[in-house]
Structures are given as C-alpha cells and as structure tokens.
Coordinates of C-alpha atoms in Angstrom, one line a residue:
X1 CA -1.1 -17.2 5.4
X2 CA 2.4 -16.8 4.0
X3 CA 4.3 -13.5 4.3
X4 CA 7.3 -12.9 2.1
X5 CA 9.7 -10.2 1.0
X6 CA 10.8 -10.0 -2.6
X7 CA 14.0 -8.0 -3.4
X8 CA 13.9 -6.7 -6.9
X9 CA 16.9 -5.4 -8.9
X10 CA 15.7 -3.1 -11.6
X11 CA 17.3 -1.6 -14.7
X12 CA 18.9 1.7 -13.5
X13 CA 16.5 3.9 -15.4
X14 CA 13.4 1.9 -14.7
X15 CA 13.0 1.8 -10.9
X16 CA 9.9 3.9 -10.7
X17 CA 8.2 2.2 -13.6
X18 CA 9.1 -1.2 -12.1
X19 CA 7.7 -0.1 -8.7
X20 CA 4.4 0.8 -10.3
X21 CA 4.2 -2.6 -12.0
X22 CA 5.2 -4.5 -8.9
X23 CA 2.5 -2.7 -6.9
X24 CA 0.0 -4.1 -9.4
X25 CA 1.0 -7.7 -8.9
X26 CA -1.6 -9.8 -7.0
X27 CA -0.6 -10.4 -3.4
X28 CA 1.8 -7.4 -3.2
X29 CA 0.7 -5.4 -0.2
X30 CA 3.6 -2.9 -0.2
X31 CA 6.6 -2.0 -2.3
X32 CA 9.3 0.6 -1.8
X33 CA 12.4 1.9 -3.7
X34 CA 15.4 1.4 -1.5
X35 CA 19.1 2.0 -1.5
X36 CA 21.4 -1.0 -1.5
X37 CA 22.1 -4.1 -3.5
X38 CA 18.4 -4.2 -4.7
X39 CA 16.3 -1.4 -5.9
X40 CA 12.8 -2.4 -4.6
X41 CA 11.6 -4.4 -1.7
X42 CA 8.0 -5.8 -2.0
X43 CA 5.9 -7.4 0.7
X44 CA 3.7 -10.3 -0.5
X45 CA 0.9 -12.0 1.4
X46 CA -0.6 -15.2 0.0
X47 CA -2.5 -18.3 1.1
X48 CA 0.3 -20.8 0.0
X49 CA 4.0 -20.5 -0.5
X50 CA 3.4 -21.5 -4.2
X51 CA 1.3 -18.4 -4.6
X52 CA 4.2 -16.3 -3.3
X53 CA 6.6 -18.0 -5.7
X54 CA 4.2 -17.5 -8.6
X55 CA 4.0 -13.8 -7.8
X56 CA 7.8 -13.6 -7.6
X57 CA 9.1 -16.0 -10.1
X58 CA 6.4 -15.5 -12.7
X59 CA 4.8 -12.1 -12.4
X60 CA 7.5 -9.9 -11.0
X61 CA 10.3 -11.4 -13.0
X62 CA 8.3 -10.9 -16.2
X63 CA 8.1 -7.1 -15.7
X64 CA 10.1 -5.1 -18.2
X65 CA 13.1 -3.6 -16.4
X66 CA 13.5 -6.4 -13.8
X67 CA 17.0 -7.8 -13.8
X68 CA 16.9 -10.1 -10.8
X69 CA 14.8 -11.1 -7.8
X70 CA 15.4 -12.8 -4.4
X71 CA 12.5 -14.0 -2.3
X72 CA 12.6 -14.4 1.4
X73 CA 9.7 -16.2 3.2
X74 CA 9.0 -15.0 6.8
X75 CA 9.1 -17.8 9.3
X76 CA 7.1 -16.2 12.1

C-alpha cells in the first residue's frame, strides 16, 4: 500500500469547488482546505505508486480551477 499527500493550488475563487472534486477522485481518503502556499492537502491511498501518480497527475490536475500540484509519497 502506498500513502501520499497531494498539495493542490487552486484558483482563488474555486477552492471549495476544487475540494469537492478532489474528494471524488479514486484513492483520495481525505482532503482539506488549508492556509499556506497550497490551498488543499489531499491524502491518497493506492496499491502502487503509479496509481497515486495517476490520481495526482491525471485526475486532480484535470479538475477545473487546479493551478498546480505537488505530490509527496510517505516513506513509512
């Protein structure tokens, strides 16, 4: 099992809409609007690292209002 955190930068007026869409992505177990350099932090659980990257690079990045993402894979 692979556990990862995806930091999402959203369009300034779209954070809540983006949050709802992120929560609908397969593998996303939690997502929260946060203060800081990114607007949303999502937790993703998947069988393989490629599944995490697919959720992040393909599904989350394609959501309207997403400006940028960074994905961090947990090592423990």
